[in-house]
Amino acid sequence: ALLKTDPESSVYQLYVANSLNNIGTVLYDMGRLEEAKDKYKRALDMREALFQTDPENSVFQLDVANSLNNIGLLLNDMGRLEEAKNKYERALDMREALFQTDPENSVYQSDVAATLNNIGILLNDMGRLEEAKNKYERALDLYEAFLQTDPESSVYQSDIAMTLNNIGKLLNDMGRLEEAKDKYERALDLYEALLKTDPENSVYQSAVAMTLNNIGKLLNDMGRLEEAKDKYERALDMREALLQTDPENSVYQSAVAIALTNIGILLNDMGRLEEAKNKYEKVLKFQKFFLKDNPTNENYLEWNQVTIEKFEILKNK
């Protein structure tokens, strides 16, 4: 309404664009991706128009880059990887340009590193592993440089651990298992140190559990099954504890179900069939709940079908 009274007001345009962006994020979090995309696109159009009126304005540049990054994340989740890559690269160009104007600016520093990480994840999903590794390593170099300027920063420590996890997963996919293990263990050390400083922090708890799960998968791939089982079970214990604090949390529910799935597969491989069947049965209960709320979700449907097949095979043995 305010914008209608003064259509040329850059302040009102900025507020409207910010509101559209925020609504897009809410819709994105609700899984309503097409609606989110529409809101993000409208926000981007307004922000680009503002930027054209004042190309030296760093706030306008930052807003455009943020919109491009948001759309990139969304397109990635929609499986539109080439389009996502285009948006991420445009965001990176703008963020690097801002960073060059003010290399001490912590927001610009973090934005560049985060975009490199996003592009790395995307390239990994596209199977372009060497390119992904290059992006991850550039992000890691930046985060480690930032940490040297502020060694107590929990944000930079967490960012380094996240990037080490990404590199570990990539190296695992490349079959470079010992190198992957080193990266995962460095990430775990960082996350566990952070958790000790704040034992009630659910983000750190989730991060430790995720990294334990990653190490478990790696040890499984290396044939070190008992060690893998130990890591998986530690991850499951942490995820179940988190779920008890917030039983309706869908992220925690999914994390527990994934941990149970991994342990079920491992126990099956170890020949401990009754224990494996028990784990799959628990997973099926979670999946029934997921599918009730998301009956057309292809990932849930595929996961459920695979679990049913494994459970039926074990039941008939």
mmCIF file of C-alpha atoms in Angstrom:
data_model
loop_
_atom_site.group_PDB
_atom_site.id
_atom_site.type_symbol
_atom_site.label_atom_id
_atom_site.label_comp_id
_atom_site.label_asym_id
_atom_site.label_seq_id
_atom_site.Cartn_x
_atom_site.Cartn_y
_atom_site.Cartn_z
ATOM 1 C CA ALA A 1 0.000 0.000 0.000
ATOM 2 C CA LEU A 2 2.810 2.410 0.867
ATOM 3 C CA LEU A 3 4.535 1.641 -2.425
ATOM 4 C CA LYS A 4 1.370 2.620 -4.340
ATOM 5 C CA THR A 5 1.435 6.048 -2.694
ATOM 6 C CA ASP A 6 5.060 6.577 -3.756
ATOM 7 C CA PRO A 7 6.085 4.101 -6.495
ATOM 8 C CA GLU A 8 9.495 5.725 -6.921
ATOM 9 C CA SER A 9 10.497 5.341 -3.272
ATOM 10 C CA SER A 10 13.558 3.104 -3.094
ATOM 11 C CA VAL A 11 12.944 2.581 0.635
ATOM 12 C CA TYR A 12 9.442 1.162 0.032
ATOM 13 C CA GLN A 13 10.695 -0.933 -2.892
ATOM 14 C CA LEU A 14 13.430 -2.310 -0.647
ATOM 15 C CA TYR A 15 10.904 -3.215 2.067
ATOM 16 C CA VAL A 16 8.596 -4.941 -0.427
ATOM 17 C CA ALA A 17 11.488 -6.900 -1.950
ATOM 18 C CA ASN A 18 12.661 -7.967 1.513
ATOM 19 C CA SER A 19 9.122 -9.072 2.423
ATOM 20 C CA LEU A 20 8.799 -11.092 -0.791
ATOM 21 C CA ASN A 21 12.157 -12.720 -0.095
ATOM 22 C CA ASN A 22 11.107 -13.593 3.476
ATOM 23 C CA ILE A 23 7.788 -15.053 2.310
ATOM 24 C CA GLY A 24 9.731 -17.079 -0.259
ATOM 25 C CA THR A 25 11.914 -18.507 2.494
ATOM 26 C CA VAL A 26 8.868 -19.475 4.589
ATOM 27 C CA LEU A 27 7.277 -21.202 1.571
ATOM 28 C CA TYR A 28 10.602 -22.918 0.800
ATOM 29 C CA ASP A 29 10.785 -24.261 4.359
ATOM 30 C CA MET A 30 7.201 -25.541 3.974
ATOM 31 C CA GLY A 31 8.195 -27.432 0.822
ATOM 32 C CA ARG A 32 6.010 -25.259 -1.434
ATOM 33 C CA LEU A 33 8.798 -24.796 -3.945
ATOM 34 C CA GLU A 34 6.974 -23.340 -6.957
ATOM 35 C CA GLU A 35 5.323 -20.677 -4.813
ATOM 36 C CA ALA A 36 8.651 -19.939 -3.135
ATOM 37 C CA LYS A 37 10.291 -19.595 -6.537
ATOM 38 C CA ASP A 38 7.671 -17.046 -7.619
ATOM 39 C CA LYS A 39 8.279 -14.917 -4.505
ATOM 40 C CA TYR A 40 12.060 -15.153 -4.819
ATOM 41 C CA LYS A 41 11.868 -14.195 -8.504
ATOM 42 C CA ARG A 42 9.705 -11.148 -7.755
ATOM 43 C CA ALA A 43 12.132 -10.096 -5.017
ATOM 44 C CA LEU A 44 15.056 -10.519 -7.413
ATOM 45 C CA ASP A 45 13.358 -8.435 -10.117
ATOM 46 C CA MET A 46 12.775 -5.575 -7.671
ATOM 47 C CA ARG A 47 16.287 -5.773 -6.271
ATOM 48 C CA GLU A 48 17.854 -5.790 -9.738
ATOM 49 C CA ALA A 49 15.778 -2.750 -10.708
ATOM 50 C CA LEU A 50 16.998 -0.922 -7.601
ATOM 51 C CA PHE A 51 20.580 -1.954 -8.322
ATOM 52 C CA GLN A 52 20.339 -0.537 -11.862
ATOM 53 C CA THR A 53 19.391 2.859 -10.415
ATOM 54 C CA ASP A 54 22.522 2.898 -8.216
ATOM 55 C CA PRO A 55 25.179 0.355 -9.337
ATOM 56 C CA GLU A 56 27.645 1.467 -6.646
ATOM 57 C CA ASN A 57 25.224 0.806 -3.791
ATOM 58 C CA SER A 58 26.654 -2.101 -1.792
ATOM 59 C CA VAL A 59 23.322 -2.832 -0.047
ATOM 60 C CA PHE A 60 21.586 -3.273 -3.424
ATOM 61 C CA GLN A 61 24.461 -5.464 -4.684
ATOM 62 C CA LEU A 62 24.304 -7.612 -1.564
ATOM 63 C CA ASP A 63 20.533 -8.020 -1.881
ATOM 64 C CA VAL A 64 20.762 -9.105 -5.534
ATOM 65 C CA ALA A 65 23.482 -11.624 -4.674
ATOM 66 C CA ASN A 66 21.398 -12.992 -1.783
ATOM 67 C CA SER A 67 18.362 -13.394 -4.049
ATOM 68 C CA LEU A 68 20.431 -15.208 -6.676
ATOM 69 C CA ASN A 69 21.828 -17.515 -4.007
ATOM 70 C CA ASN A 70 18.347 -18.271 -2.628
ATOM 71 C CA ILE A 71 17.025 -19.110 -6.091
ATOM 72 C CA GLY A 72 20.100 -21.278 -6.662
ATOM 73 C CA LEU A 73 19.370 -23.264 -3.495
ATOM 74 C CA LEU A 74 15.745 -23.661 -4.525
ATOM 75 C CA LEU A 75 16.537 -24.777 -8.094
ATOM 76 C CA ASN A 76 19.080 -27.233 -6.720
ATOM 77 C CA ASP A 77 16.376 -28.797 -4.521
ATOM 78 C CA MET A 78 14.073 -28.942 -7.558
ATOM 79 C CA GLY A 79 16.734 -30.888 -9.470
ATOM 80 C CA ARG A 80 17.265 -28.086 -11.996
ATOM 81 C CA LEU A 81 21.012 -28.214 -11.578
ATOM 82 C CA GLU A 82 22.260 -26.217 -14.574
ATOM 83 C CA GLU A 83 19.908 -23.342 -13.759
ATOM 84 C CA ALA A 84 20.998 -23.508 -10.112
ATOM 85 C CA LYS A 85 24.642 -23.391 -11.172
ATOM 86 C CA ASN A 86 24.008 -20.266 -13.256
ATOM 87 C CA LYS A 87 22.386 -18.499 -10.294
ATOM 88 C CA TYR A 88 25.136 -19.529 -7.873
ATOM 89 C CA GLU A 89 27.863 -18.333 -10.244
ATOM 90 C CA ARG A 90 26.185 -14.962 -10.697
ATOM 91 C CA ALA A 91 25.871 -14.679 -6.903
ATOM 92 C CA LEU A 92 29.539 -15.604 -6.507
ATOM 93 C CA ASP A 93 30.650 -12.966 -9.030
ATOM 94 C CA MET A 94 28.762 -10.259 -7.162
ATOM 95 C CA ARG A 95 29.914 -11.419 -3.739
ATOM 96 C CA GLU A 96 33.548 -11.602 -4.837
ATOM 97 C CA ALA A 97 33.279 -8.080 -6.254
ATOM 98 C CA LEU A 98 31.935 -6.831 -2.914
ATOM 99 C CA PHE A 99 34.646 -8.727 -1.036
ATOM 100 C CA GLN A 100 37.333 -7.037 -3.140
ATOM 101 C CA THR A 101 36.015 -3.609 -2.171
ATOM 102 C CA ASP A 102 36.232 -4.439 1.555
ATOM 103 C CA PRO A 103 38.363 -7.537 2.314
ATOM 104 C CA GLU A 104 37.947 -7.102 6.091
ATOM 105 C CA ASN A 105 34.146 -7.255 5.930
ATOM 106 C CA SER A 106 33.127 -10.482 7.704
ATOM 107 C CA VAL A 107 29.736 -10.645 5.946
ATOM 108 C CA TYR A 108 31.366 -10.460 2.510
ATOM 109 C CA GLN A 109 33.988 -13.035 3.557
ATOM 110 C CA SER A 110 31.394 -15.526 4.757
ATOM 111 C CA ASP A 111 29.143 -14.964 1.736
ATOM 112 C CA VAL A 112 31.935 -15.807 -0.730
ATOM 113 C CA ALA A 113 32.928 -18.949 1.169
ATOM 114 C CA ALA A 114 29.292 -20.071 1.560
ATOM 115 C CA THR A 115 28.650 -19.644 -2.180
ATOM 116 C CA LEU A 116 31.772 -21.650 -3.022
ATOM 117 C CA ASN A 117 30.451 -24.387 -0.739
ATOM 118 C CA ASN A 118 27.035 -24.300 -2.440
ATOM 119 C CA ILE A 119 28.633 -24.582 -5.883
ATOM 120 C CA GLY A 120 30.796 -27.433 -4.581
ATOM 121 C CA ILE A 121 27.733 -29.347 -3.377
ATOM 122 C CA LEU A 122 26.016 -28.750 -6.726
ATOM 123 C CA LEU A 123 29.023 -29.896 -8.774
ATOM 124 C CA ASN A 124 29.313 -32.959 -6.545
ATOM 125 C CA ASP A 125 25.647 -33.784 -7.278
ATOM 126 C CA MET A 126 26.393 -33.326 -11.004
ATOM 127 C CA GLY A 127 29.281 -35.806 -10.772
ATOM 128 C CA ARG A 128 31.884 -33.131 -11.549
ATOM 129 C CA LEU A 129 34.011 -34.188 -8.611
ATOM 130 C CA GLU A 130 37.339 -32.477 -9.322
ATOM 131 C CA GLU A 131 35.603 -29.139 -9.906
ATOM 132 C CA ALA A 132 33.616 -29.638 -6.698
ATOM 133 C CA LYS A 133 36.816 -30.388 -4.785
ATOM 134 C CA ASN A 134 38.373 -27.173 -6.079
ATOM 135 C CA LYS A 135 35.407 -25.115 -4.839
ATOM 136 C CA TYR A 136 35.367 -26.803 -1.438
ATOM 137 C CA GLU A 137 39.097 -26.269 -0.985
ATOM 138 C CA ARG A 138 38.790 -22.581 -1.879
ATOM 139 C CA ALA A 139 36.005 -22.261 0.709
ATOM 140 C CA LEU A 140 38.113 -24.082 3.303
ATOM 141 C CA ASP A 141 41.110 -21.819 2.639
ATOM 142 C CA LEU A 142 38.927 -18.752 3.184
ATOM 143 C CA TYR A 143 37.367 -20.061 6.396
ATOM 144 C CA GLU A 144 40.782 -21.007 7.795
ATOM 145 C CA ALA A 145 42.119 -17.538 6.953
ATOM 146 C CA PHE A 146 39.113 -15.953 8.671
ATOM 147 C CA LEU A 147 39.681 -18.123 11.763
ATOM 148 C CA GLN A 148 43.251 -16.874 12.060
ATOM 149 C CA THR A 149 41.906 -13.345 12.455
ATOM 150 C CA ASP A 150 39.442 -14.521 15.132
ATOM 151 C CA PRO A 151 40.618 -17.861 16.632
ATOM 152 C CA GLU A 152 37.769 -18.020 19.165
ATOM 153 C CA SER A 153 35.018 -17.681 16.555
ATOM 154 C CA SER A 154 32.585 -20.587 16.900
ATOM 155 C CA VAL A 155 31.022 -19.582 13.565
ATOM 156 C CA TYR A 156 34.268 -20.013 11.618
ATOM 157 C CA GLN A 157 35.091 -23.246 13.478
ATOM 158 C CA SER A 158 31.668 -24.602 12.556
ATOM 159 C CA ASP A 159 32.062 -23.452 8.940
ATOM 160 C CA ILE A 160 35.440 -25.212 8.710
ATOM 161 C CA ALA A 161 33.942 -28.412 10.131
ATOM 162 C CA MET A 162 31.053 -28.258 7.636
ATOM 163 C CA THR A 163 33.460 -27.808 4.719
ATOM 164 C CA LEU A 164 35.689 -30.648 5.936
ATOM 165 C CA ASN A 165 32.572 -32.830 5.999
ATOM 166 C CA ASN A 166 31.783 -31.845 2.413
ATOM 167 C CA ILE A 167 35.336 -32.638 1.290
ATOM 168 C CA GLY A 168 35.211 -35.924 3.199
ATOM 169 C CA LYS A 169 32.016 -36.960 1.420
ATOM 170 C CA LEU A 170 33.529 -36.002 -1.930
ATOM 171 C CA LEU A 171 36.724 -37.980 -1.293
ATOM 172 C CA ASN A 172 34.598 -40.932 -0.202
ATOM 173 C CA ASP A 173 32.700 -40.728 -3.505
ATOM 174 C CA MET A 174 36.066 -40.609 -5.316
ATOM 175 C CA GLY A 175 37.203 -43.771 -3.523
ATOM 176 C CA ARG A 176 39.952 -41.930 -1.624
ATOM 177 C CA LEU A 177 38.856 -43.428 1.665
ATOM 178 C CA GLU A 178 41.828 -42.751 3.938
ATOM 179 C CA GLU A 179 41.855 -39.076 2.916
ATOM 180 C CA ALA A 180 38.104 -38.913 3.483
ATOM 181 C CA LYS A 181 38.530 -40.432 6.945
ATOM 182 C CA ASP A 182 41.104 -37.784 7.854
ATOM 183 C CA LYS A 183 38.737 -34.973 6.821
ATOM 184 C CA TYR A 184 35.779 -36.472 8.684
ATOM 185 C CA GLU A 185 37.826 -36.965 11.853
ATOM 186 C CA ARG A 186 39.031 -33.356 11.740
ATOM 187 C CA ALA A 187 35.409 -32.239 11.353
ATOM 188 C CA LEU A 188 34.344 -34.448 14.262
ATOM 189 C CA ASP A 189 37.092 -33.057 16.515
ATOM 190 C CA LEU A 190 35.941 -29.507 15.779
ATOM 191 C CA TYR A 191 32.251 -30.244 16.316
ATOM 192 C CA GLU A 192 32.886 -32.163 19.545
ATOM 193 C CA ALA A 193 35.024 -29.294 20.865
ATOM 194 C CA LEU A 194 32.214 -26.855 20.053
ATOM 195 C CA LEU A 195 29.670 -29.130 21.746
ATOM 196 C CA LYS A 196 31.763 -29.186 24.930
ATOM 197 C CA THR A 197 31.553 -25.401 25.097
ATOM 198 C CA ASP A 198 27.743 -25.547 24.775
ATOM 199 C CA PRO A 199 26.395 -29.061 25.557
ATOM 200 C CA GLU A 200 22.740 -28.072 25.098
ATOM 201 C CA ASN A 201 23.271 -26.667 21.597
ATOM 202 C CA SER A 202 21.061 -28.722 19.280
ATOM 203 C CA VAL A 203 22.900 -27.523 16.149
ATOM 204 C CA TYR A 204 26.204 -28.861 17.480
ATOM 205 C CA GLN A 205 24.530 -32.089 18.625
ATOM 206 C CA SER A 206 23.076 -32.607 15.143
ATOM 207 C CA ALA A 207 26.440 -31.829 13.531
ATOM 208 C CA VAL A 208 28.295 -34.344 15.721
ATOM 209 C CA ALA A 209 25.666 -36.995 14.922
ATOM 210 C CA MET A 210 25.871 -36.248 11.180
ATOM 211 C CA THR A 211 29.665 -36.565 11.208
ATOM 212 C CA LEU A 212 29.542 -39.822 13.193
ATOM 213 C CA ASN A 213 27.092 -41.102 10.589
ATOM 214 C CA ASN A 214 29.450 -40.080 7.770
ATOM 215 C CA ILE A 215 32.383 -41.845 9.447
ATOM 216 C CA GLY A 216 30.187 -44.905 9.955
ATOM 217 C CA LYS A 217 29.369 -45.041 6.246
ATOM 218 C CA LEU A 218 33.046 -44.648 5.373
ATOM 219 C CA LEU A 219 34.127 -47.437 7.750
ATOM 220 C CA ASN A 220 31.385 -49.612 6.271
ATOM 221 C CA ASP A 221 32.805 -48.949 2.792
ATOM 222 C CA MET A 222 36.251 -49.895 4.145
ATOM 223 C CA GLY A 223 34.889 -53.208 5.449
ATOM 224 C CA ARG A 224 35.461 -52.216 9.095
ATOM 225 C CA LEU A 225 31.965 -53.225 10.126
ATOM 226 C CA GLU A 226 32.228 -53.311 13.927
ATOM 227 C CA GLU A 227 33.773 -49.839 13.978
ATOM 228 C CA ALA A 228 31.085 -48.636 11.571
ATOM 229 C CA LYS A 229 28.390 -50.058 13.848
ATOM 230 C CA ASP A 230 29.838 -48.198 16.835
ATOM 231 C CA LYS A 231 29.751 -44.880 14.958
ATOM 232 C CA TYR A 232 26.248 -45.462 13.601
ATOM 233 C CA GLU A 233 24.938 -46.332 17.075
ATOM 234 C CA ARG A 234 26.497 -43.224 18.617
ATOM 235 C CA ALA A 235 24.856 -41.147 15.873
ATOM 236 C CA LEU A 236 21.515 -42.864 16.524
ATOM 237 C CA ASP A 237 21.736 -42.253 20.289
ATOM 238 C CA MET A 238 22.318 -38.536 19.733
ATOM 239 C CA ARG A 239 19.543 -38.252 17.158
ATOM 240 C CA GLU A 240 17.049 -40.087 19.363
ATOM 241 C CA ALA A 241 17.940 -37.782 22.267
ATOM 242 C CA LEU A 242 17.283 -34.759 20.044
ATOM 243 C CA LEU A 243 13.958 -36.222 18.906
ATOM 244 C CA GLN A 244 12.880 -36.675 22.529
ATOM 245 C CA THR A 245 13.359 -32.941 23.087
ATOM 246 C CA ASP A 246 11.099 -32.135 20.109
ATOM 247 C CA PRO A 247 9.036 -35.181 19.006
ATOM 248 C CA GLU A 248 7.231 -33.303 16.214
ATOM 249 C CA ASN A 249 10.437 -32.097 14.553
ATOM 250 C CA SER A 250 10.452 -33.612 11.050
ATOM 251 C CA VAL A 251 14.209 -33.064 10.608
ATOM 252 C CA TYR A 252 14.945 -35.044 13.783
ATOM 253 C CA GLN A 253 12.466 -37.751 12.762
ATOM 254 C CA SER A 254 14.116 -38.121 9.365
ATOM 255 C CA ALA A 255 17.607 -38.188 10.927
ATOM 256 C CA VAL A 256 16.604 -41.017 13.297
ATOM 257 C CA ALA A 257 15.046 -42.979 10.431
ATOM 258 C CA ILE A 258 18.204 -42.568 8.313
ATOM 259 C CA ALA A 259 20.394 -43.750 11.204
ATOM 260 C CA LEU A 260 18.144 -46.795 11.720
ATOM 261 C CA THR A 261 18.309 -47.543 7.982
ATOM 262 C CA ASN A 262 22.112 -47.435 8.000
ATOM 263 C CA ILE A 263 22.321 -49.745 11.017
ATOM 264 C CA GLY A 264 19.792 -52.101 9.416
ATOM 265 C CA ILE A 265 21.849 -52.353 6.214
ATOM 266 C CA LEU A 266 25.019 -52.917 8.231
ATOM 267 C CA LEU A 267 23.485 -55.630 10.450
ATOM 268 C CA ASN A 268 22.145 -57.335 7.330
ATOM 269 C CA ASP A 269 25.664 -57.327 5.838
ATOM 270 C CA MET A 270 26.996 -58.774 9.118
ATOM 271 C CA GLY A 271 24.485 -61.620 8.944
ATOM 272 C CA ARG A 272 22.626 -60.431 12.049
ATOM 273 C CA LEU A 273 19.296 -60.735 10.298
ATOM 274 C CA GLU A 274 16.853 -60.581 13.208
ATOM 275 C CA GLU A 275 18.435 -57.358 14.489
ATOM 276 C CA ALA A 276 18.378 -55.923 10.960
ATOM 277 C CA LYS A 277 14.688 -56.802 10.607
ATOM 278 C CA ASN A 278 13.958 -55.007 13.881
ATOM 279 C CA LYS A 279 15.644 -51.838 12.612
ATOM 280 C CA TYR A 280 13.793 -51.920 9.268
ATOM 281 C CA GLU A 281 10.502 -52.342 11.127
ATOM 282 C CA LYS A 282 11.201 -49.139 13.072
ATOM 283 C CA VAL A 283 12.110 -47.332 9.839
ATOM 284 C CA LEU A 284 8.822 -48.397 8.238
ATOM 285 C CA LYS A 285 6.887 -46.802 11.113
ATOM 286 C CA PHE A 286 8.662 -43.508 10.516
ATOM 287 C CA GLN A 287 8.130 -43.747 6.757
ATOM 288 C CA LYS A 288 4.415 -44.360 7.203
ATOM 289 C CA PHE A 289 4.262 -41.109 9.153
ATOM 290 C CA PHE A 290 6.341 -39.218 6.546
ATOM 291 C CA LEU A 291 4.177 -40.429 3.664
ATOM 292 C CA LYS A 292 0.978 -39.478 5.471
ATOM 293 C CA ASP A 293 2.114 -35.844 5.354
ATOM 294 C CA ASN A 294 3.921 -36.077 1.984
ATOM 295 C CA PRO A 295 2.145 -38.782 -0.072
ATOM 296 C CA THR A 296 3.699 -37.764 -3.404
ATOM 297 C CA ASN A 297 7.273 -37.138 -2.221
ATOM 298 C CA GLU A 298 9.381 -39.224 -4.615
ATOM 299 C CA ASN A 299 12.333 -39.551 -2.241
ATOM 300 C CA TYR A 300 10.115 -40.870 0.563
ATOM 301 C CA LEU A 301 8.289 -43.225 -1.811
ATOM 302 C CA GLU A 302 11.532 -44.680 -3.170
ATOM 303 C CA TRP A 303 13.056 -45.022 0.307
ATOM 304 C CA ASN A 304 9.872 -46.713 1.558
ATOM 305 C CA GLN A 305 9.828 -49.167 -1.364
ATOM 306 C CA VAL A 306 13.457 -50.180 -0.802
ATOM 307 C CA THR A 307 12.842 -50.644 2.937
ATOM 308 C CA ILE A 308 9.734 -52.776 2.313
ATOM 309 C CA GLU A 309 11.695 -55.004 -0.077
ATOM 310 C CA LYS A 310 14.541 -55.481 2.423
ATOM 311 C CA PHE A 311 12.098 -56.151 5.265
ATOM 312 C CA GLU A 312 10.118 -58.711 3.238
ATOM 313 C CA ILE A 313 13.295 -60.570 2.242
ATOM 314 C CA LEU A 314 14.371 -60.810 5.892
ATOM 315 C CA LYS A 315 10.874 -61.765 7.054
ATOM 316 C CA ASN A 316 10.817 -64.694 4.644
ATOM 317 C CA LYS A 317 14.252 -66.037 5.626
#
